[in-house]
Coordinates of C-alpha atoms in Angstrom, one line a residue:
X9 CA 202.0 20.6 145.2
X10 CA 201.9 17.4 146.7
X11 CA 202.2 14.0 145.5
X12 CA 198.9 13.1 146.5
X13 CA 197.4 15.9 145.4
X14 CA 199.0 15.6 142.1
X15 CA 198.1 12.0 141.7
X16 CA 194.0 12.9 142.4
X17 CA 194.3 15.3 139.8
X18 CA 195.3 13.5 137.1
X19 CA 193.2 10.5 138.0
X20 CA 190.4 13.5 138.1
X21 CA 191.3 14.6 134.5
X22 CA 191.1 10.6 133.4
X23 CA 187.5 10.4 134.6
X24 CA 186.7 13.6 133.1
X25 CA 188.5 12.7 129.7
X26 CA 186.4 9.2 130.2
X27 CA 183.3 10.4 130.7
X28 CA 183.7 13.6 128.0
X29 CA 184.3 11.1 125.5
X30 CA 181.3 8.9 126.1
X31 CA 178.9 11.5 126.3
X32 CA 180.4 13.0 122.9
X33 CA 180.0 9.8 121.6
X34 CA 175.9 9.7 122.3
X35 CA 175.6 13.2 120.6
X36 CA 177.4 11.6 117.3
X37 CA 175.5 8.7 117.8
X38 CA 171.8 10.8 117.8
X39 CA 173.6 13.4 114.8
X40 CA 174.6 10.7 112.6
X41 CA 171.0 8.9 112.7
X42 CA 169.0 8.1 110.2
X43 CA 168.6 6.2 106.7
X44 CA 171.9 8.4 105.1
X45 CA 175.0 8.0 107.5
X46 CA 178.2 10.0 106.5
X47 CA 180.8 7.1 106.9
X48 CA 183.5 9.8 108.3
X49 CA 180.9 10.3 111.4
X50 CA 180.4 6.5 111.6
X51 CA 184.6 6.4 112.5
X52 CA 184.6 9.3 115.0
X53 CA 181.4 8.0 116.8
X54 CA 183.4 4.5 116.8
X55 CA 186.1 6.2 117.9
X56 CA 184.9 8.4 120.8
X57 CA 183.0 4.9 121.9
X58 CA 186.6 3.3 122.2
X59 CA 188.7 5.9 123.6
X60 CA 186.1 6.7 126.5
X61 CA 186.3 3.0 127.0
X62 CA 189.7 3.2 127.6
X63 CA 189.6 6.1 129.7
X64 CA 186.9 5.4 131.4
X65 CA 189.5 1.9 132.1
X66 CA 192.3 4.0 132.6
X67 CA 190.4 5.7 135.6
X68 CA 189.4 2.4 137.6
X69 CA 192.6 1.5 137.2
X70 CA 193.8 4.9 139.2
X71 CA 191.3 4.2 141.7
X72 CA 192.3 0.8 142.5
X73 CA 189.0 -1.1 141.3
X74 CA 190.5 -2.9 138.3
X75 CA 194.5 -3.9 138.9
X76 CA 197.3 -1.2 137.5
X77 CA 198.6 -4.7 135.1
X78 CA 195.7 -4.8 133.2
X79 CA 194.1 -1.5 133.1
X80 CA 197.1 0.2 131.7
X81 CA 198.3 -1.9 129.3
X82 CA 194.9 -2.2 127.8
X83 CA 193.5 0.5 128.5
X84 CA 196.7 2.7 126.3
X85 CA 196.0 -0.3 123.9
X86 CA 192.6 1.5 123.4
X87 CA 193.0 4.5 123.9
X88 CA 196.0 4.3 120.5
X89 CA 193.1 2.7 118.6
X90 CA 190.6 4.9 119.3
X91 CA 192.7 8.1 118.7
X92 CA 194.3 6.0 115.2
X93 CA 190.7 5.9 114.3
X94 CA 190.0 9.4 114.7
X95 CA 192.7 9.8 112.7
X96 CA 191.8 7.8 109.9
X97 CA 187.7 9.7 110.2
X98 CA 189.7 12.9 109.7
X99 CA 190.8 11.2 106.5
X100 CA 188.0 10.2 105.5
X101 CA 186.6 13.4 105.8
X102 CA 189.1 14.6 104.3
X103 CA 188.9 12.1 100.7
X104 CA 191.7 10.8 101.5
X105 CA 190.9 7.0 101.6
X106 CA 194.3 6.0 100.7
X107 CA 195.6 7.5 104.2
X108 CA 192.8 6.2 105.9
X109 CA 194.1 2.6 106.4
X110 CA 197.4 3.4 106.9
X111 CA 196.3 5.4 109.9
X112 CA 194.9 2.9 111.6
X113 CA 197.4 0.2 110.8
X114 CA 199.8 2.8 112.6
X115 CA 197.9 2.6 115.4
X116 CA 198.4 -0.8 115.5
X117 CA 202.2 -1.0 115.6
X118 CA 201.5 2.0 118.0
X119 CA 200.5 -0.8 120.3
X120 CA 203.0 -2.8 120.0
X121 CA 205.3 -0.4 120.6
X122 CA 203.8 0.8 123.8
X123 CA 203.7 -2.6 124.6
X124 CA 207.0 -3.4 124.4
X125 CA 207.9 0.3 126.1
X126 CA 205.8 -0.9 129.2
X127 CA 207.8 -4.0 129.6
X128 CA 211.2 -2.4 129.4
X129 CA 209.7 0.5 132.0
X130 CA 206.1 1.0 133.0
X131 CA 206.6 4.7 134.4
X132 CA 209.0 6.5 132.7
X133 CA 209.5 4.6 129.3
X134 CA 205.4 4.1 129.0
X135 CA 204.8 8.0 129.5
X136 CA 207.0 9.0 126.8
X137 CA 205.5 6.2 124.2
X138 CA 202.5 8.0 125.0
X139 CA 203.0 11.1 124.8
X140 CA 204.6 11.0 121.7
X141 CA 201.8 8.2 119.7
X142 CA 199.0 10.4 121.2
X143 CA 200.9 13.8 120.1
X144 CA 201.5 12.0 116.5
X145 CA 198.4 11.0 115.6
X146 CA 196.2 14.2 116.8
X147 CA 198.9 15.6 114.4
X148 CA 197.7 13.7 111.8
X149 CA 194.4 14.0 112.0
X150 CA 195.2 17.8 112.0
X151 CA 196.8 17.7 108.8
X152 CA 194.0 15.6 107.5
X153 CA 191.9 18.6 108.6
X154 CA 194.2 21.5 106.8
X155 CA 195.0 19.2 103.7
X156 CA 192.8 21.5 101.5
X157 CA 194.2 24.7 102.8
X158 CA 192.9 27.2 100.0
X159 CA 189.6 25.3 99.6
X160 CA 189.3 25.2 103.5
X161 CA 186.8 27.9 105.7
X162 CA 188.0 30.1 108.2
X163 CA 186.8 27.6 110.5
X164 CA 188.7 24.6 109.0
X165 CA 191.9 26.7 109.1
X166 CA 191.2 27.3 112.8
X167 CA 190.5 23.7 113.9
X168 CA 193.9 22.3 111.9
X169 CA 196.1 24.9 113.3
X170 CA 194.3 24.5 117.1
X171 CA 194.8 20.7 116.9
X172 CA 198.5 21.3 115.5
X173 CA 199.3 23.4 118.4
X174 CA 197.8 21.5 120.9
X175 CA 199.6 17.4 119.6
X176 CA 202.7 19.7 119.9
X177 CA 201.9 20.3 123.6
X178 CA 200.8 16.8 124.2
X179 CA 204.2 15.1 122.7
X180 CA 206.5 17.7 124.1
X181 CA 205.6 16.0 127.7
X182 CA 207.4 12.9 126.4
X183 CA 210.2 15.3 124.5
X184 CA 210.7 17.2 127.5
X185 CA 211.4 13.2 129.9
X186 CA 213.7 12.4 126.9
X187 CA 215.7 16.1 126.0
X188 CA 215.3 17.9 129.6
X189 CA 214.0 15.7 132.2
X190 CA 214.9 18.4 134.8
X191 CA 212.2 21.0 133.0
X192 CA 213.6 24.2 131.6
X193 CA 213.3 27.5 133.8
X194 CA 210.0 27.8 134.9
X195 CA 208.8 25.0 132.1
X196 CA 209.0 22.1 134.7
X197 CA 208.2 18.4 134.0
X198 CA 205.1 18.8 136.6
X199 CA 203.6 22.2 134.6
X200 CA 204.2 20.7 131.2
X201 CA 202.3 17.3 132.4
X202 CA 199.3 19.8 133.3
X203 CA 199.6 21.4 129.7
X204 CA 199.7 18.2 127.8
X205 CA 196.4 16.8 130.1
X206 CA 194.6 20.3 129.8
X207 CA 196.2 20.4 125.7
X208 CA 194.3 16.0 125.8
X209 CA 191.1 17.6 127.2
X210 CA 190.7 20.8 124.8
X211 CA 191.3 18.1 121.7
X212 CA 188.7 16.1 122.9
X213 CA 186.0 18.7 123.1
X214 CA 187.6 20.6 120.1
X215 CA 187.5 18.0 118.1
X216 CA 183.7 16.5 118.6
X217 CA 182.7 20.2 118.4
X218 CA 184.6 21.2 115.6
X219 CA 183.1 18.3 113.3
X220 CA 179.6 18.8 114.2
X221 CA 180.4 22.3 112.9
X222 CA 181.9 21.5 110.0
X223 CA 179.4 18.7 109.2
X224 CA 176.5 22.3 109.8
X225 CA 179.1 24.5 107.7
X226 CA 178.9 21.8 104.5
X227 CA 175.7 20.7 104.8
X228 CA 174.6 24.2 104.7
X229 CA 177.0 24.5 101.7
X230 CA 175.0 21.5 100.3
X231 CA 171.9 23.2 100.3
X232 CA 172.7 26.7 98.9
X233 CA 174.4 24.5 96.4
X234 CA 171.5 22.4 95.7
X235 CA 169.2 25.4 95.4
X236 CA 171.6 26.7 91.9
X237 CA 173.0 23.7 90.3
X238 CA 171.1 20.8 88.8
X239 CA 171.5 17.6 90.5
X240 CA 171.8 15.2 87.4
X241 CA 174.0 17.8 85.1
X242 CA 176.0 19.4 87.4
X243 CA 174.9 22.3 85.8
X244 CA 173.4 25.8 86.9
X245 CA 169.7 25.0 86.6
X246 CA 167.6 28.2 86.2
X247 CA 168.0 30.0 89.3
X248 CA 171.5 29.6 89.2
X249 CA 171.9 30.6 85.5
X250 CA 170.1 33.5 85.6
X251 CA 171.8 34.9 88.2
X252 CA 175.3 34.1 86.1
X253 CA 173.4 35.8 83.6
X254 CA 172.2 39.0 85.4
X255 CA 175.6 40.8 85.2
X256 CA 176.0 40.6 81.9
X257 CA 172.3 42.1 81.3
X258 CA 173.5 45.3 83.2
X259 CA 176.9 45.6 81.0
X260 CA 174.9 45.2 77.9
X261 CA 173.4 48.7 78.1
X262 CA 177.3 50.2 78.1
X263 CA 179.4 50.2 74.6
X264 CA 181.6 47.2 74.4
X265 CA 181.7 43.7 72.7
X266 CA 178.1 41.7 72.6
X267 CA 177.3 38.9 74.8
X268 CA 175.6 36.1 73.2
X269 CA 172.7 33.8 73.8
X270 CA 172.6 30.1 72.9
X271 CA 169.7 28.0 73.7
X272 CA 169.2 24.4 72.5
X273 CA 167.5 21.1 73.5
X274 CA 167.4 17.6 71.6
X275 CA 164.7 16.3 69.4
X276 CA 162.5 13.7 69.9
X277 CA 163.9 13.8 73.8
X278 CA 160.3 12.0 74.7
X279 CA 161.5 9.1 72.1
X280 CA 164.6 8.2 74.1
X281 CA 162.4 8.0 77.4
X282 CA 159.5 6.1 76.0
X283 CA 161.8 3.4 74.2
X284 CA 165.2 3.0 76.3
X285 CA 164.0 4.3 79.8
X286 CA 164.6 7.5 81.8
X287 CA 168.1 6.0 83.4
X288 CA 168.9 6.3 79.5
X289 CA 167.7 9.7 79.1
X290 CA 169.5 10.8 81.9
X291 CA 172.9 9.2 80.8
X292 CA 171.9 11.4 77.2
X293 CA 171.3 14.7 79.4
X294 CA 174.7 13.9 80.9
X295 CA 176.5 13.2 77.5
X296 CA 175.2 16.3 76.1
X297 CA 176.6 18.8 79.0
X298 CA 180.0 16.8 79.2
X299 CA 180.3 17.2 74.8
X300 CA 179.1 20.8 75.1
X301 CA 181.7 21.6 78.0
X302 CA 184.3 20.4 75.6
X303 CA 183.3 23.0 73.1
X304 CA 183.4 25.9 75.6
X305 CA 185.8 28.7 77.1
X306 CA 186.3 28.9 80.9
X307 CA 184.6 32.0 80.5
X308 CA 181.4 31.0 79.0
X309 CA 178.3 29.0 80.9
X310 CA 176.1 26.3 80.6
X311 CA 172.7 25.9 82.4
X312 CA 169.6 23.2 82.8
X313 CA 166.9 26.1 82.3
X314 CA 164.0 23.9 82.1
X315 CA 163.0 20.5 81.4
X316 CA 165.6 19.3 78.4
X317 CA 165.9 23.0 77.6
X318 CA 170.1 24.4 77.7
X319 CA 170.7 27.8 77.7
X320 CA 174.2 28.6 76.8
X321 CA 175.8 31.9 77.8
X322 CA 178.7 33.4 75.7
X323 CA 180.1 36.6 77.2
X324 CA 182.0 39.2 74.4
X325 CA 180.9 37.0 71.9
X326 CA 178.8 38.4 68.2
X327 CA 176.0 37.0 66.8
X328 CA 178.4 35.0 63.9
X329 CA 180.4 33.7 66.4
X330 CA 177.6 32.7 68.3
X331 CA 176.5 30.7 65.0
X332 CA 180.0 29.0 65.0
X333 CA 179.9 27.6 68.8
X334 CA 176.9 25.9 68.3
X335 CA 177.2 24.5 64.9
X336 CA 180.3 22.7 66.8
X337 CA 178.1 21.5 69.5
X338 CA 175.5 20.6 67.2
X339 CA 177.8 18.5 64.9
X340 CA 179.1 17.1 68.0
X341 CA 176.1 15.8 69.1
X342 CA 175.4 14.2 66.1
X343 CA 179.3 12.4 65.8
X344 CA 179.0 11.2 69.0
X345 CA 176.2 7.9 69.9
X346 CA 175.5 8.0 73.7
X347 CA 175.7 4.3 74.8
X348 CA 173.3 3.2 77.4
X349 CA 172.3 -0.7 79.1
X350 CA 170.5 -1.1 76.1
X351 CA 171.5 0.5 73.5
X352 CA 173.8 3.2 71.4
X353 CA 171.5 5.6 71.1
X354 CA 172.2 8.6 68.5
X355 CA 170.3 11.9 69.2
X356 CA 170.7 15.4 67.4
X357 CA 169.7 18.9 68.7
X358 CA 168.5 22.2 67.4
X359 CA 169.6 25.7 68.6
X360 CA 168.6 28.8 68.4
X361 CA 171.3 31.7 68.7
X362 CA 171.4 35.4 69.8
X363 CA 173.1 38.6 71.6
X364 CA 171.6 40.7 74.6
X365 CA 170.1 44.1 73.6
X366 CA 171.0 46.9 75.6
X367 CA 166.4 47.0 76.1
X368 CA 166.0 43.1 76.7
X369 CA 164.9 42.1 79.6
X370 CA 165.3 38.5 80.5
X371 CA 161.5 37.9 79.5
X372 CA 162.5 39.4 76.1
X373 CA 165.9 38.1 75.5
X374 CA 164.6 34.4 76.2
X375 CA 161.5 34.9 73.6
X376 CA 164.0 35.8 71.0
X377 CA 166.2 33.0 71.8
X378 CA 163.5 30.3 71.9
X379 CA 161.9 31.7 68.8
X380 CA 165.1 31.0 66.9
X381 CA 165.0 27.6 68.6
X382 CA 161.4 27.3 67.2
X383 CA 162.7 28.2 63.5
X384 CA 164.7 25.7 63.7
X385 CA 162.6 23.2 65.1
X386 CA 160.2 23.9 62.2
X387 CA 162.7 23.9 59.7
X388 CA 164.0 20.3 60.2
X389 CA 165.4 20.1 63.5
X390 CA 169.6 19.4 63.8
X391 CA 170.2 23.0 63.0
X392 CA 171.1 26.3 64.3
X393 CA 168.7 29.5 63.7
X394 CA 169.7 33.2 64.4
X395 CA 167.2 35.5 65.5
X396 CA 166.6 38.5 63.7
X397 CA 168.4 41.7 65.4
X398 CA 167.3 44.9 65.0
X399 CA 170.8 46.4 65.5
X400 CA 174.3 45.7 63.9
X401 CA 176.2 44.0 65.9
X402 CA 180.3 44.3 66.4

């Protein structure tokens, strides 16, 4: 391959890398508007704006419309920041804020460096700066991307260990000018310059596409989320505790241990609204699911089932057992004053207990329970009331 033809291919690649970047950038622009911006999305849109910029610089340069001493310096001097800004969105997304400035004041003595690698030797030297602060922080922002391995989807894993592979091939061009300028075999310094261009241009439109998938894979998360657990609690609401519950309906019908029921809300709820607010009331809701938690197994579950209404569920657990858990909820309730803007507030509950028949339905087992509830209501609120079962229980 000739030099020329060598030399219009890579100032090809530049322009497509230039404008790749830029019209990336528009589609994370139009995805990310609207009132609620993600602030990870903000960074890469930022950052796809800069590094087409300084592709886009890097190219007129090759073609001989701006000079070579100012498009290359300044354009690498923006194409580091734009990549260390990447970096840090991959962070960001990642919850990782503490890595996130560090990354980009990296890219910053990445600058410098290139700088001063330009002024020693602006073919040679400059290419293997690069090379290597391009390959380095892609690999960052891949780690960023894998940092949650076992939480990760199949498609996280994917994208970290794609962008691993392909910063390797992107610094090994400046490895191979330092370790084996002469190439190795069949590996030579033109072919691996090809790689680590084609390796640049695969993490440009892996990367844009790969986070407006993952942004569709957790929203999508979000909202099957959303449509089980109550926003203000963090608890299952109804949907989502009935279907926690559904299993343990079925196993009730063989011989074993009883599963019990506990539901409970607190009295004079309305008060607390009508005199401190609802930001108050929802502080107490939040109180009451972070004391009740403290009282439970990992096995058992709490749910919102309506209104102020909880519904506890206590798997291989009697009737006088039952009893016991809530009594401690109850009396923990009552120890413990929620405080609010405007006041401490102190609140009690009342609860009414029972186990799963191997005939309930869930119609049936929640008319038991919120008769006990009623009993206890009736008989002075702040108390716990069994229902009656028609069969001994283990």
């Amino acid at each position: 391959m000739s030099t020329d033809t060598m030399m219009l291919d890579a100032s090809t690649m530049v322009l497509v890398l230039a404008l790749g970047n830029l019209t990336l950038c528009a589609l994370l622009t139009f995805f990310n508007h609207g009132p609620t911006r993600s602030p990870a999305l903000v960074l890469w849109s930022l950052s796809k704006q800069i590094q087409g910029g300084a592709w886009l610089l890097l190219a007129l340069g090759d073609a001989g419309v701006v000079p070579s001493p100012i498009s290359v310096p300044v354009g690498y001097a923006l194409l580091f920041a734009g990549v260390a800004v990447e970096g840090g969105a991959s962070w960001e997304a990642a919850r990782r804020r503490a890595w996130r400035t560090p990354t980009m004041v990296v890219g910053g003595l990445a600058i410098l460096a290139f700088f001063l690698c330009y002024l020693v030797d602006e073919e040679g030297l400059r290419a293997v700066a690069a090379s290597l602060l391009l390959g380095g922080f892609y690999f960052s922002g891949a780690l960023a991307l894998g940092w949650r391995w076992r939480d990760a989807s199949l498609l996280q894993r994917f994208l970290a260990l794609a962008s691993m592979a392909l910063a390797l091939v992107v610094a090994s061009r400046g490895l191979s000018v330092l370790l084996l300028p002469g190439g190795w075999g069949w590996l030579t310094s033109e072919l691996l310059g090809q790689l680590s261009s084609g390796a640049l241009y695969l993490l440009m439109l892996g990367n844009a596409f790969g986070v407006l998938l993952l942004t569709r894979e957790r929203l999508q998360d979000a909202l099957e989320r959303a449509e089980i657990v109550d926003p203000l609690t963090d608890a299952p609401n109804r949907r989502g505790f009935f279907q926690l519950l559904a299993p343990w309906m079925a196993l009730a019908r063989r011989p074993g241990l009883p599963t019990a029921l506990v539901v409970f809300d607190p009295d004079g709820f309305k008060r607390v609204n009508d005199s401190y607010g609802h930001p108050a009331g929802d502080v107490v809701l939040r109180q009451i699911v972070e004391l009740c938690r403290r009282q439970l197994r990992d096995s058992d579950q709490l749910g919102r089932v309506v209104g102020v209404e909880f519904a506890l569920l206590l798997p291989r657990t009697n009737l006088a057992e039952a009893a016991l858990v809530a009594e401690r909820i109850r009396a923990a309730i009552e120890s413990t004053p929620v405080k609010s803007e405007r006041a401490m507030i102190k609140l009690t509950a009342s609860f009414g207990v029972t186990t799963i028949r191997p005939e309930d339905s869930t119609t049936t087992l929640f008319q038991r329970a919120d008769e006990a509830l009623r009993q206890a209501k009736e008989g002075g609120r702040n108390r716990v009331a069994q229902a009656s079962e028609a069969a001994a229980e283990v």
